[in-house]
JSON list of C-alpha atoms in Angstrom, two decimals:
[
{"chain": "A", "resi": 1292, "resn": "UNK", "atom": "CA", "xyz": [112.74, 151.34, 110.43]},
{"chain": "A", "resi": 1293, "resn": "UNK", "atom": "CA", "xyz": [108.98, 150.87, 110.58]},
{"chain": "A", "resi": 1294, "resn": "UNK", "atom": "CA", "xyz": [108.35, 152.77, 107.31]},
{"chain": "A", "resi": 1295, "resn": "UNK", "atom": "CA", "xyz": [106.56, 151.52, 104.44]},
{"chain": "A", "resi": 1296, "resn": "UNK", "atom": "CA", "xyz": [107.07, 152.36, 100.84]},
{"chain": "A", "resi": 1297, "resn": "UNK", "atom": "CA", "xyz": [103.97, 153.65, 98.87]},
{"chain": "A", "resi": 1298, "resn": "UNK", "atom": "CA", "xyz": [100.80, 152.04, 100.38]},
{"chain": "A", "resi": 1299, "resn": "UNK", "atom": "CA", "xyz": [97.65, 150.20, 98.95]},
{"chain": "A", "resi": 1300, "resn": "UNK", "atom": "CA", "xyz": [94.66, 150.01, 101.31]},
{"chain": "A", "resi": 1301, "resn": "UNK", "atom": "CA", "xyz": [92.28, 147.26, 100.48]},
{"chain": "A", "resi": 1302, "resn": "UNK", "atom": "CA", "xyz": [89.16, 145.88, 102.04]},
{"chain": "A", "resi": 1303, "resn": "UNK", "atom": "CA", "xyz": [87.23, 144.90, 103.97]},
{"chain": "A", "resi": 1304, "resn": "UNK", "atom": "CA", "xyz": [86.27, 142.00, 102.42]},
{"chain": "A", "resi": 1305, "resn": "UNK", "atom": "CA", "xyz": [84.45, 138.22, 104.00]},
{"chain": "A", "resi": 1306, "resn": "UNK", "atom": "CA", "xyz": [86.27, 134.93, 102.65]},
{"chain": "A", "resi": 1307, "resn": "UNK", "atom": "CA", "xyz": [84.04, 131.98, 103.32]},
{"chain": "A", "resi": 1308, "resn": "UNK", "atom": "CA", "xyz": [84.84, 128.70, 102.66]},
{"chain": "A", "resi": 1309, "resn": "UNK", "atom": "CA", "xyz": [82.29, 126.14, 100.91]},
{"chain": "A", "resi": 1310, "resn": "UNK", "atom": "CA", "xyz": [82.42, 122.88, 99.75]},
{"chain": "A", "resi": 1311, "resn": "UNK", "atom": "CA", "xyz": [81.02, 121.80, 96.06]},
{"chain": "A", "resi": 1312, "resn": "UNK", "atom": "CA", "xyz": [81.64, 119.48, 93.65]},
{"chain": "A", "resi": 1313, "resn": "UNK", "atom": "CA", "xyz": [83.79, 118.96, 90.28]},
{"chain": "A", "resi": 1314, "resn": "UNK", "atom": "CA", "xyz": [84.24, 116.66, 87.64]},
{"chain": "A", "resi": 1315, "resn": "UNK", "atom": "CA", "xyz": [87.89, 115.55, 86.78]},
{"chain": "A", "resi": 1316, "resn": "UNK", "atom": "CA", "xyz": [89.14, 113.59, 83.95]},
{"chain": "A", "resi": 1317, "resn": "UNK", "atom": "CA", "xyz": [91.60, 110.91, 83.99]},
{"chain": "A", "resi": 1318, "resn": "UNK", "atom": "CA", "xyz": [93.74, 108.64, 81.23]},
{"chain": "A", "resi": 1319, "resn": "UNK", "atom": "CA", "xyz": [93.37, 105.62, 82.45]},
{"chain": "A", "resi": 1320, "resn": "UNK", "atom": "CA", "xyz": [95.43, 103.06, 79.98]},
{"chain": "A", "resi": 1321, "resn": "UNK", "atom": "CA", "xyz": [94.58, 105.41, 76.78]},
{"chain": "A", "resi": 1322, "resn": "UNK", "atom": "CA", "xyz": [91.25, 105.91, 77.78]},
{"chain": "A", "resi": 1323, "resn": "UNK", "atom": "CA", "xyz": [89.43, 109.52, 79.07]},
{"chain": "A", "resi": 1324, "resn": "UNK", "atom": "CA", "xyz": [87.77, 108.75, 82.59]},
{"chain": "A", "resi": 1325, "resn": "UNK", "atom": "CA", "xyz": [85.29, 111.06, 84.41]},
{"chain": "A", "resi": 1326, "resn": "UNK", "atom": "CA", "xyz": [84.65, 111.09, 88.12]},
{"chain": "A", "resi": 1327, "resn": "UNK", "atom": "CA", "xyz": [83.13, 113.60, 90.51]},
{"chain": "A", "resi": 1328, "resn": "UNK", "atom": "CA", "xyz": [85.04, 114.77, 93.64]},
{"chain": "A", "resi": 1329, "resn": "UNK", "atom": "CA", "xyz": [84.63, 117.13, 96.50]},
{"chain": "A", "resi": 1330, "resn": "UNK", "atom": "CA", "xyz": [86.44, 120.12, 96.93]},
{"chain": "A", "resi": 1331, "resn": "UNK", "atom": "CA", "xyz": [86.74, 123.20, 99.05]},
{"chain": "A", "resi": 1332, "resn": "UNK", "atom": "CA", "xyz": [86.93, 126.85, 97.55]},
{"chain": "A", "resi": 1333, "resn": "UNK", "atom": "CA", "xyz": [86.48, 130.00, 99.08]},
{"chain": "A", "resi": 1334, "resn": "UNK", "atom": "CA", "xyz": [83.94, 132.55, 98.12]},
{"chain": "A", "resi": 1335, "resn": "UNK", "atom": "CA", "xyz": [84.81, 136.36, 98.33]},
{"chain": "A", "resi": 1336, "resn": "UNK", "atom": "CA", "xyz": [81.82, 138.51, 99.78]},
{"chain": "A", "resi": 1337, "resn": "UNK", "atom": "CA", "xyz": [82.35, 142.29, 99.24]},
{"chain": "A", "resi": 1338, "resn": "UNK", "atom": "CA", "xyz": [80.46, 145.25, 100.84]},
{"chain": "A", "resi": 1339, "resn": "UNK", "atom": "CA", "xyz": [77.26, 146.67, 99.92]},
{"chain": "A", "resi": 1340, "resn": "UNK", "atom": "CA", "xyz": [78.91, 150.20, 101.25]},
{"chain": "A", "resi": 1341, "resn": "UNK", "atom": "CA", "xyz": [82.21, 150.84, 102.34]},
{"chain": "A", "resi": 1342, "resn": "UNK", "atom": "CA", "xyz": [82.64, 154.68, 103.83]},
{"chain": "A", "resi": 1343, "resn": "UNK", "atom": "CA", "xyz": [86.68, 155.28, 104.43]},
{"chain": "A", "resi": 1344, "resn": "UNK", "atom": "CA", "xyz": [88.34, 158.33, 106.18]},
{"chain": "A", "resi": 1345, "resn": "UNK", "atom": "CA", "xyz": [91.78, 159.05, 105.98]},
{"chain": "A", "resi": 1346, "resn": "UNK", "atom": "CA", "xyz": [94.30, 161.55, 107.44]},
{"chain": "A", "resi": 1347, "resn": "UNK", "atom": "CA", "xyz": [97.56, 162.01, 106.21]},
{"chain": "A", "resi": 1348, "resn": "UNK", "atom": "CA", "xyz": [100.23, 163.62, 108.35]},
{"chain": "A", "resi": 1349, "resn": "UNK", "atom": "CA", "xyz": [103.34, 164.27, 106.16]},
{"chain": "A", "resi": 1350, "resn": "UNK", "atom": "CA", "xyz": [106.67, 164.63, 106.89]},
{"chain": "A", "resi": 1351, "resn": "UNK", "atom": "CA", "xyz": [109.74, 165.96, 105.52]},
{"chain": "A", "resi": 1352, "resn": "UNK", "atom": "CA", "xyz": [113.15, 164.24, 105.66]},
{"chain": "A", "resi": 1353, "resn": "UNK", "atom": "CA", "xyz": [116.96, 165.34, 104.22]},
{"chain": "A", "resi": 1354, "resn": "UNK", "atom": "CA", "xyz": [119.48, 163.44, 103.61]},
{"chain": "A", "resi": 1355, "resn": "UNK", "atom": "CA", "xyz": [122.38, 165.02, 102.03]},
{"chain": "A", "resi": 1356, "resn": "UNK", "atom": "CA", "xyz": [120.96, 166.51, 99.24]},
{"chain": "A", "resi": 1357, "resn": "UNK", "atom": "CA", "xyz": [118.19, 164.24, 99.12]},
{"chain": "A", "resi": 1358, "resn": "UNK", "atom": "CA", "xyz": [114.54, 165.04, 100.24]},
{"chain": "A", "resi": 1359, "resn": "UNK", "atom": "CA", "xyz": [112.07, 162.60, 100.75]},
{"chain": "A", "resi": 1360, "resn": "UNK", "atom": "CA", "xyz": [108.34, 162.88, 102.17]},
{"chain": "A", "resi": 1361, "resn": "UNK", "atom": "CA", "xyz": [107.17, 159.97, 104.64]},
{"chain": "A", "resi": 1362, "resn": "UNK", "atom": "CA", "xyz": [103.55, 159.96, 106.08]},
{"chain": "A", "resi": 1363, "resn": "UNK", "atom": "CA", "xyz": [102.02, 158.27, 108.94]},
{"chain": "A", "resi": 1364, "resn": "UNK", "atom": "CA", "xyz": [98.30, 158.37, 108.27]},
{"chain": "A", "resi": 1365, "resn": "UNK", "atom": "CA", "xyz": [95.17, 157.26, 110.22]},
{"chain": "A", "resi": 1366, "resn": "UNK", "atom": "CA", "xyz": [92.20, 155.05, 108.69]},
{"chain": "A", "resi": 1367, "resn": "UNK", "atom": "CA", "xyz": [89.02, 154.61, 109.60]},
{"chain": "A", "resi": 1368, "resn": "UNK", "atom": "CA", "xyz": [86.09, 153.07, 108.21]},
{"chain": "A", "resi": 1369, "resn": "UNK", "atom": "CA", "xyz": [82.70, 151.51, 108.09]},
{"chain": "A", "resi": 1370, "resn": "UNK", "atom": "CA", "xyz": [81.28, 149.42, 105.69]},
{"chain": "A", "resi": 1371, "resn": "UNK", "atom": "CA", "xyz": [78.24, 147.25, 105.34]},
{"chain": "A", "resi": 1372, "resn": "UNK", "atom": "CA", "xyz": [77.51, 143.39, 104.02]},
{"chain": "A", "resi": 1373, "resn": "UNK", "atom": "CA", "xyz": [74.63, 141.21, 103.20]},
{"chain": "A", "resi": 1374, "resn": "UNK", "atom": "CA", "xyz": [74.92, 137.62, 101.97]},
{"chain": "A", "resi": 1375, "resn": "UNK", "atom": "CA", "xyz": [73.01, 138.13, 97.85]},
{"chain": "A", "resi": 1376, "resn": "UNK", "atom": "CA", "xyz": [69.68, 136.55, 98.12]},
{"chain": "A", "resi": 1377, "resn": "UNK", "atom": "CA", "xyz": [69.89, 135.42, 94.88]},
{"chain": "A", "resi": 1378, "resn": "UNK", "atom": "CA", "xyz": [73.15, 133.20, 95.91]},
{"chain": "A", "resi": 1379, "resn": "UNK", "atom": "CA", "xyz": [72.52, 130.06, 94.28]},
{"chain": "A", "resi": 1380, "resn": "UNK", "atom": "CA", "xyz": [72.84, 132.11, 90.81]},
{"chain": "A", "resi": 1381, "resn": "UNK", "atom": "CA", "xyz": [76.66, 132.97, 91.41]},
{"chain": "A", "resi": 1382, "resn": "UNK", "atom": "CA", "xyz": [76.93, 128.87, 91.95]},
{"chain": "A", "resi": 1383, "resn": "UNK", "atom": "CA", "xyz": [77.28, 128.82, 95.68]},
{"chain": "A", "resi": 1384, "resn": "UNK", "atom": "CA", "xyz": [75.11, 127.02, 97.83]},
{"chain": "A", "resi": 1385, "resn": "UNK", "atom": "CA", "xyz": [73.94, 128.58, 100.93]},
{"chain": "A", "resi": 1386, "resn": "UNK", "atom": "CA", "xyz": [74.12, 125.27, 103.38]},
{"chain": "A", "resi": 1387, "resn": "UNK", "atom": "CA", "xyz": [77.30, 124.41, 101.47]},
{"chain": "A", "resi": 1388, "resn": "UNK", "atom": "CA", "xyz": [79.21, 127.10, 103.38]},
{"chain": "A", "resi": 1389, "resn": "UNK", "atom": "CA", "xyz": [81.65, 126.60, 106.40]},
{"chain": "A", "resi": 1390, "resn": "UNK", "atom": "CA", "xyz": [80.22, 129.63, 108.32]},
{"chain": "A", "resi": 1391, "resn": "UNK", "atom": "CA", "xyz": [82.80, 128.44, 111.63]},
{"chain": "A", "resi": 1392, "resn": "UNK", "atom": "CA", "xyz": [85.38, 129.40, 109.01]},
{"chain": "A", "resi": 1393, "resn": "UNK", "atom": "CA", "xyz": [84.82, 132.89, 107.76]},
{"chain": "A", "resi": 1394, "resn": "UNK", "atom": "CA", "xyz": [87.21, 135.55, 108.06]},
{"chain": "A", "resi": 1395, "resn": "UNK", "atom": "CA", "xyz": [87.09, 139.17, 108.00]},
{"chain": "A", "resi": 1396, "resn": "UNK", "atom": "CA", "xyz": [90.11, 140.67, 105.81]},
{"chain": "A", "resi": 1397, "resn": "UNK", "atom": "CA", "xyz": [92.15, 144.25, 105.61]},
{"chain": "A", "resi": 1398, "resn": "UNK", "atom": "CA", "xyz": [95.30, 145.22, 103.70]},
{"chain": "A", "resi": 1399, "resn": "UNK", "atom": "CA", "xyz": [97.71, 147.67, 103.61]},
{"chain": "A", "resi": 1400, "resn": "UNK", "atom": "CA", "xyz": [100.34, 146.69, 100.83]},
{"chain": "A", "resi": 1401, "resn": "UNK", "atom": "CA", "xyz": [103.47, 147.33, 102.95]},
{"chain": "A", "resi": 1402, "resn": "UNK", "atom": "CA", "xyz": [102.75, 145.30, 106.25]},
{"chain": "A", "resi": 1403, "resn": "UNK", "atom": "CA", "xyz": [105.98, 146.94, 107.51]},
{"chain": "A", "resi": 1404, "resn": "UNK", "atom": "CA", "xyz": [103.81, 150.56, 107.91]},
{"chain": "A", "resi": 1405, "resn": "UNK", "atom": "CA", "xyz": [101.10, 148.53, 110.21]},
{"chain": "A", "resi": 1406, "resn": "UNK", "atom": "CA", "xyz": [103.35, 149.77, 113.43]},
{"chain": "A", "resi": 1407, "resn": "UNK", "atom": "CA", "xyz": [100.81, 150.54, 115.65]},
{"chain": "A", "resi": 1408, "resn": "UNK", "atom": "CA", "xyz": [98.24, 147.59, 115.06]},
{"chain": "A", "resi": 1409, "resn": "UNK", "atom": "CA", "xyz": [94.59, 147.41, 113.70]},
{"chain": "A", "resi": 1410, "resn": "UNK", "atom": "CA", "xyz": [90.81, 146.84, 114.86]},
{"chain": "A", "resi": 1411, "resn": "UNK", "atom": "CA", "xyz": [88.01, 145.52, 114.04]},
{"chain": "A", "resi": 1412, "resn": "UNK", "atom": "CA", "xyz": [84.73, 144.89, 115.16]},
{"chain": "A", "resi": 1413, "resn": "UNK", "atom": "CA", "xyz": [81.55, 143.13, 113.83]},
{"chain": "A", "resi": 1414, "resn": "UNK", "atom": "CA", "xyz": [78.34, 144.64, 114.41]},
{"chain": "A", "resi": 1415, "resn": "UNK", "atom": "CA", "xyz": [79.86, 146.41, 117.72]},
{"chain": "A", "resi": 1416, "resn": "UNK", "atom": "CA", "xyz": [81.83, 143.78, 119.21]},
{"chain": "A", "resi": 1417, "resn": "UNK", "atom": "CA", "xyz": [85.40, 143.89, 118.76]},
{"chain": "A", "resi": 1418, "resn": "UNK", "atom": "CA", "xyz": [87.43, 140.54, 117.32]},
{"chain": "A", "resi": 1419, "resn": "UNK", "atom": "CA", "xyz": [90.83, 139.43, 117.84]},
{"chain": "A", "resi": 1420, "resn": "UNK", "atom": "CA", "xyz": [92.95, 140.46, 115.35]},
{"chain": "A", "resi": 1421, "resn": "UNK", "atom": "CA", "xyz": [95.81, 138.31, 113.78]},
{"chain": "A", "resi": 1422, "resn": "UNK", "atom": "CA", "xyz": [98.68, 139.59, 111.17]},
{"chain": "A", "resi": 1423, "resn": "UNK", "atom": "CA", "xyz": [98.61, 138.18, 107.27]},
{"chain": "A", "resi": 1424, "resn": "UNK", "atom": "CA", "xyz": [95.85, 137.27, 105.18]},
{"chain": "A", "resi": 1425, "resn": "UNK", "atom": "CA", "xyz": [95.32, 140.75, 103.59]},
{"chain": "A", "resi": 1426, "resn": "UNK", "atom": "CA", "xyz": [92.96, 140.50, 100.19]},
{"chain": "A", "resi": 1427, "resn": "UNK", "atom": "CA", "xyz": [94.65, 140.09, 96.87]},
{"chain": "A", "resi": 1428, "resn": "UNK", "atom": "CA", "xyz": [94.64, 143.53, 96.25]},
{"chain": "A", "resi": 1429, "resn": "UNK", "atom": "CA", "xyz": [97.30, 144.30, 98.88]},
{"chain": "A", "resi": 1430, "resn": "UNK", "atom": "CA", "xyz": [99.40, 140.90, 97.58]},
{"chain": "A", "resi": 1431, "resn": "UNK", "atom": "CA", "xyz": [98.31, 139.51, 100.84]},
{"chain": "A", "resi": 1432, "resn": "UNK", "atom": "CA", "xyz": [99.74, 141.65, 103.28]},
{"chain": "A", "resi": 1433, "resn": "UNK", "atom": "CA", "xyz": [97.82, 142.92, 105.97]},
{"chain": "A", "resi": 1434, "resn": "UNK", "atom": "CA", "xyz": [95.44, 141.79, 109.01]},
{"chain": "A", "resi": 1435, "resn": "UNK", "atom": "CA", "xyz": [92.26, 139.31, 109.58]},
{"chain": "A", "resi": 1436, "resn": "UNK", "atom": "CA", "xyz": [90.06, 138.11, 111.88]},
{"chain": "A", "resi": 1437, "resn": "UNK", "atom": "CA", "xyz": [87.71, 135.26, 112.49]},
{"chain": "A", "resi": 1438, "resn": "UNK", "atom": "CA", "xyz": [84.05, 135.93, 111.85]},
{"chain": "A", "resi": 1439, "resn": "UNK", "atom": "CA", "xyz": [81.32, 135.02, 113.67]},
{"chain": "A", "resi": 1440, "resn": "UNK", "atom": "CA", "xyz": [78.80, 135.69, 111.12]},
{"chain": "A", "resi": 1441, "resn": "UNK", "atom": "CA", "xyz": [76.24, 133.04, 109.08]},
{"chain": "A", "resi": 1442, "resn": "UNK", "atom": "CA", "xyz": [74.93, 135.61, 106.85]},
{"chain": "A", "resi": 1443, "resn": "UNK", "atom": "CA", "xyz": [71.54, 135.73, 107.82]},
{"chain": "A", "resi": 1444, "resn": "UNK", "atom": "CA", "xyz": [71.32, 138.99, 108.67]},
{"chain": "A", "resi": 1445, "resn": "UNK", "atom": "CA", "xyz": [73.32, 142.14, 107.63]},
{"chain": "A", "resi": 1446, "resn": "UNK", "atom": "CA", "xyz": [76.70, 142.94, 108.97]},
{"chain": "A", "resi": 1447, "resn": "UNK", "atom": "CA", "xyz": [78.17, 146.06, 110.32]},
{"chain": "A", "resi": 1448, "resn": "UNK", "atom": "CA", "xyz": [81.83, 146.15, 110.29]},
{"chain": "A", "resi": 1449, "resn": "UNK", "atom": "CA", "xyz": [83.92, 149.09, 111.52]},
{"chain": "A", "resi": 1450, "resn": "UNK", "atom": "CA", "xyz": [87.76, 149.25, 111.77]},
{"chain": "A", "resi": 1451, "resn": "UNK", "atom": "CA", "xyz": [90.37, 151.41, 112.03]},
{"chain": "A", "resi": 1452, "resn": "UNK", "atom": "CA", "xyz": [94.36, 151.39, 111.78]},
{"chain": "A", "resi": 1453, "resn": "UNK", "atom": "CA", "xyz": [97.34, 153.09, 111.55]},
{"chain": "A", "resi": 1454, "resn": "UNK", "atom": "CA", "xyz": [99.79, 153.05, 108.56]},
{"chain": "A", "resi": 1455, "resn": "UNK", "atom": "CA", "xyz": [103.18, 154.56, 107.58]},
{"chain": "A", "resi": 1456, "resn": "UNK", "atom": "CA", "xyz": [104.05, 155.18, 104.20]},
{"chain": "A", "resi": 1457, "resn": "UNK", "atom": "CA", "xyz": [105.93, 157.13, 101.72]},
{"chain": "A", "resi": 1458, "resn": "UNK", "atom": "CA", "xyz": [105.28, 159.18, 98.28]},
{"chain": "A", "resi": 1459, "resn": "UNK", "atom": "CA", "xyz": [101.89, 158.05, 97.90]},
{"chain": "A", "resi": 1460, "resn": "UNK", "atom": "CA", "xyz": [98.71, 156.32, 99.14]},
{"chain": "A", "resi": 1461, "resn": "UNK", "atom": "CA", "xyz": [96.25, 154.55, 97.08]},
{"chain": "A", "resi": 1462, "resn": "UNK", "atom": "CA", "xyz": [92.78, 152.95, 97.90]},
{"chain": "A", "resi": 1463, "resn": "UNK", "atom": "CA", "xyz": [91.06, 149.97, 95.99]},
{"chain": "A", "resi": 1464, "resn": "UNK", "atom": "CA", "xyz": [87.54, 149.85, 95.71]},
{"chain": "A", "resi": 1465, "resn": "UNK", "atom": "CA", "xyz": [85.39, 146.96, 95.88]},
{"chain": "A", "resi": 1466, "resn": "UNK", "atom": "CA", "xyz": [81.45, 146.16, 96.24]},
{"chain": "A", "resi": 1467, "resn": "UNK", "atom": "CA", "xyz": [78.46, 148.25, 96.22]},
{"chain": "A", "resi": 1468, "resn": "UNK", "atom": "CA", "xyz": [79.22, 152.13, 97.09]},
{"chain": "A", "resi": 1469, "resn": "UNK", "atom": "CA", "xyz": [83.21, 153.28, 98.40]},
{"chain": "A", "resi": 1470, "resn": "UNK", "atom": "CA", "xyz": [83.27, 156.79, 99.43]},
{"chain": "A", "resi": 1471, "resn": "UNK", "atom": "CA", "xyz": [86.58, 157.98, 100.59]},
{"chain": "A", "resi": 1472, "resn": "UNK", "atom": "CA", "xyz": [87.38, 160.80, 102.56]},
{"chain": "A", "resi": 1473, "resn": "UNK", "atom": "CA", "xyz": [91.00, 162.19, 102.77]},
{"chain": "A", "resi": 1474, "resn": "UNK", "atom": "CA", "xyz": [92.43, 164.73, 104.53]},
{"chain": "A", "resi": 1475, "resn": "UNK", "atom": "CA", "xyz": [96.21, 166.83, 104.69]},
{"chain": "A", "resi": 1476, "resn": "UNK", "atom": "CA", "xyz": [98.77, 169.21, 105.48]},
{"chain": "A", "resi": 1477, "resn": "UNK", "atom": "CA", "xyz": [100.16, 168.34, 102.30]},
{"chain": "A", "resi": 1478, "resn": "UNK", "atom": "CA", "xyz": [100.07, 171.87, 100.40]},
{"chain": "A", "resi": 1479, "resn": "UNK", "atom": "CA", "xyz": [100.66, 170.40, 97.03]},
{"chain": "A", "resi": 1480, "resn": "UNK", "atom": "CA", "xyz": [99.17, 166.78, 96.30]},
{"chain": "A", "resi": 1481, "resn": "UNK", "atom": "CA", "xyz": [98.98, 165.22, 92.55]},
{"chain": "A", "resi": 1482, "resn": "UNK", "atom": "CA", "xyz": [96.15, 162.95, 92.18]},
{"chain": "A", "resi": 1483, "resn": "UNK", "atom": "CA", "xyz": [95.69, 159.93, 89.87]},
{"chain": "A", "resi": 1484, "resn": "UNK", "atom": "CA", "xyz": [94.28, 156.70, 89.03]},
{"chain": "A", "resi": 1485, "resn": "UNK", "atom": "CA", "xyz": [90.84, 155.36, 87.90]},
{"chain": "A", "resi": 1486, "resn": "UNK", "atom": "CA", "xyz": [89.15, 157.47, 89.86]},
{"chain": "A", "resi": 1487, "resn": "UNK", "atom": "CA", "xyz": [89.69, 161.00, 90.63]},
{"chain": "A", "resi": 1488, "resn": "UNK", "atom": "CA", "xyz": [88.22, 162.98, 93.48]},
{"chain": "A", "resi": 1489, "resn": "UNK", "atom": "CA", "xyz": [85.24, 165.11, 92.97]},
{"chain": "A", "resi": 1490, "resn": "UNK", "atom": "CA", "xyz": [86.66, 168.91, 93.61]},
{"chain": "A", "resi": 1491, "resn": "UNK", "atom": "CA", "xyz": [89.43, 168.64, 95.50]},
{"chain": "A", "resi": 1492, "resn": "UNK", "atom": "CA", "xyz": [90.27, 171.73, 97.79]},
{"chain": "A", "resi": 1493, "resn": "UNK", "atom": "CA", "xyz": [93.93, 172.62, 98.09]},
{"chain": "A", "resi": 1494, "resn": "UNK", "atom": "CA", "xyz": [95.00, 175.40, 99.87]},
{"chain": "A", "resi": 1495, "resn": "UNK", "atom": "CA", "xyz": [99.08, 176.09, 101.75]},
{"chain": "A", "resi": 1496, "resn": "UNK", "atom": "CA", "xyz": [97.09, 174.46, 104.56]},
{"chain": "A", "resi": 1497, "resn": "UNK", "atom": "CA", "xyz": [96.86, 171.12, 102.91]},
{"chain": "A", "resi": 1498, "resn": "UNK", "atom": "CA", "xyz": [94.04, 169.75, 101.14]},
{"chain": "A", "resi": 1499, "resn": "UNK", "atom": "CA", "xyz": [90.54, 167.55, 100.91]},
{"chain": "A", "resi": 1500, "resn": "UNK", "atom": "CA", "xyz": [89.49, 165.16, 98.59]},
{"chain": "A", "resi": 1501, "resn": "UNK", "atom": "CA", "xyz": [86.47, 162.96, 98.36]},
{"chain": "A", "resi": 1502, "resn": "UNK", "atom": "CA", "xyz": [85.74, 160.30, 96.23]},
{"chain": "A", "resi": 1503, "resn": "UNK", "atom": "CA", "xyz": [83.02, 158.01, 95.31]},
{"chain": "A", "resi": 1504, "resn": "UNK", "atom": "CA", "xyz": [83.11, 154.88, 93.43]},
{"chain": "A", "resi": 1505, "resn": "UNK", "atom": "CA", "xyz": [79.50, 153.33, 92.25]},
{"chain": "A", "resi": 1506, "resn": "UNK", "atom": "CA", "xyz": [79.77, 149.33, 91.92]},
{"chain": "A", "resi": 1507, "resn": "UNK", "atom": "CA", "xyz": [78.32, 149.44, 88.06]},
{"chain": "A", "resi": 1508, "resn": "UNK", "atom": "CA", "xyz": [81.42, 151.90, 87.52]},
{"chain": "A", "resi": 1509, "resn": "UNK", "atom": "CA", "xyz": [83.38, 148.90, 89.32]},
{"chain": "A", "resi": 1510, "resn": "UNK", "atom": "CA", "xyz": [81.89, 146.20, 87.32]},
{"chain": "A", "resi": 1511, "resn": "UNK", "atom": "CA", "xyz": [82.32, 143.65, 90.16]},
{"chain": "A", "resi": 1512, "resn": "UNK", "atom": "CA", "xyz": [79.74, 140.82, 91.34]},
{"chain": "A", "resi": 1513, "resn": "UNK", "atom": "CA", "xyz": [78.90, 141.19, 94.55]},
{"chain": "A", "resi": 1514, "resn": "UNK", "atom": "CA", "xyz": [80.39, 138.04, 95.62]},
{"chain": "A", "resi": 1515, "resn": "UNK", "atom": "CA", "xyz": [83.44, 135.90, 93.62]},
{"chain": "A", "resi": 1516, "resn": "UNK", "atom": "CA", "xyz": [85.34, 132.74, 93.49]},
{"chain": "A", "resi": 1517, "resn": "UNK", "atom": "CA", "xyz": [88.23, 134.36, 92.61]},
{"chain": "A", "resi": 1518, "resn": "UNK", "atom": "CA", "xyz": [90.27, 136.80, 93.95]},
{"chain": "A", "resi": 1519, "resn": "UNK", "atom": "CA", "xyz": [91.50, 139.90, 92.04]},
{"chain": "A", "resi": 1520, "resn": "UNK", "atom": "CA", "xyz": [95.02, 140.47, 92.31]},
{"chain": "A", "resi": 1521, "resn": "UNK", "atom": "CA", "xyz": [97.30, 143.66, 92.93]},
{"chain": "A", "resi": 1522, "resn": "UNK", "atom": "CA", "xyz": [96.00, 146.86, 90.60]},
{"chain": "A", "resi": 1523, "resn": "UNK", "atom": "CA", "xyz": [98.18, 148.91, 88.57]},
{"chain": "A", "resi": 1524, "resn": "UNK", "atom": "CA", "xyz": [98.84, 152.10, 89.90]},
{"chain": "A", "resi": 1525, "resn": "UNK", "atom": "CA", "xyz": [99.98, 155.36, 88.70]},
{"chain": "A", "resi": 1526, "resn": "UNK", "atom": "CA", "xyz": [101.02, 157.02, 91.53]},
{"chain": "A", "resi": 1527, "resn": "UNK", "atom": "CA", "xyz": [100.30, 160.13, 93.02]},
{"chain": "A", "resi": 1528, "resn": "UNK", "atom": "CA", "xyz": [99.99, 160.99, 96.84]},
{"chain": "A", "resi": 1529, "resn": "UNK", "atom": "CA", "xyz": [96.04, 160.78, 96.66]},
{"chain": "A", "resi": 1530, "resn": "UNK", "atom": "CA", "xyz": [95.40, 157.77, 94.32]},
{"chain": "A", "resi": 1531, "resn": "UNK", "atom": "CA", "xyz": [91.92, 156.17, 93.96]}
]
């Protein structure tokens, strides 16, 4: 009990919600009607620069003739955000934003390996730290908090968490710059993905990998109305 399966980390990313305005159209008695109405939506702010660290600690476990390898493994991060300047271009309104609203998000794709809890803190300070609400990536699963943050000035977030897994890890990129960091005993990892580490060293003592991950290899806006859902992942046990 308390072990995930293979793990996606996602995140951090800032969900804001903002109000703006939409046409609908009606039949009213055979005839098209248009009228304008209010709505809410939420608008997905990613980071300039996201730096992550991870160490694995493997284990090995028998059953019968079965083997399996489980893994508790400790992340850590910091990552950066600034509100675009040019904001009104991606169709968002600055004063149209509920800033009392905004949330800080982090996932882990098997909320079951979260055993030992999650922080976070904004620009030093920690916040309080609730369970669900993990970005798409993750299918949901993993912690938020409440931001109190109006974008007027950069943001410094740090976190750090625990997470049990099993036969393999993965990391999704998003925003500006990711650089990942991992670390092992593991004496014999396979690596795969989108990405792939730039020369890995693997020795009987385990390995390191790093990665980096530029934003025009990512192709992603800076900020988005939409969410992107769970990747497809080949695994390995040091996925990008």
């Amino acid at each position: 009990a308390g072990w995930g399966g293979a793990q996606v980390v996602a995140g951090p990313v800032i969900v804001v919600p903002f109000k703006t305005t939409e046409v609908q159209n009606e039949q009213v008695d055979g005839r098209t009607t248009s009228r304008t109405v209010e709505v809410e939506r939420m608008l997905y702010i990613s980071p300039v620069e996201n730096r992550v660290n991870t160490d694995i600690k493997p284990e090995e476990r028998k059953k019968s003739i079965y083997r399996s390898v489980l893994y508790e493994a400790q992340v850590t991060g910091a990552a950066k955000f600034e509100l675009p300047a040019d904001l009104p271009r991606f169709g968002v309104n600055r004063e149209r934003l509920l800033w009392d609203r905004a949330e800080l998000r982090m996932g882990a794709s098997d909320s079951r390996g979260l055993t030992k809890g999650g922080t976070l803190k904004a620009n030093g300070s920690a916040l309080a730290v609730q369970p669900g609400k993990g970005p798409g990536a993750t299918g949901g699963q993993g912690f938020f908090a409440f931001l109190p943050w109006n974008g007027a000035e950069p943001l410094a977030v740090d976190y750090s968490f625990g997470l049990r897994g099993s036969r393999s890890i993965s990391l999704v990129p998003r925003g500006g710059q990711t650089s990942w960091e991992v670390s092992s005993s593991w004496a014999s990892p396979s690596f795969s993905g989108a990405f792939l580490p730039e020369k890995p060293t693997i020795s009987e003592k385990g390995f390191k990998a790093s990665y980096t991950v530029d934003k025009l290899a990512l192709g992603q806006a800076p900020v988005a109305m939409d969410e992107p859902g769970p990747p497809i992942i080949d695994r390995g046990v040091g996925d990008s």
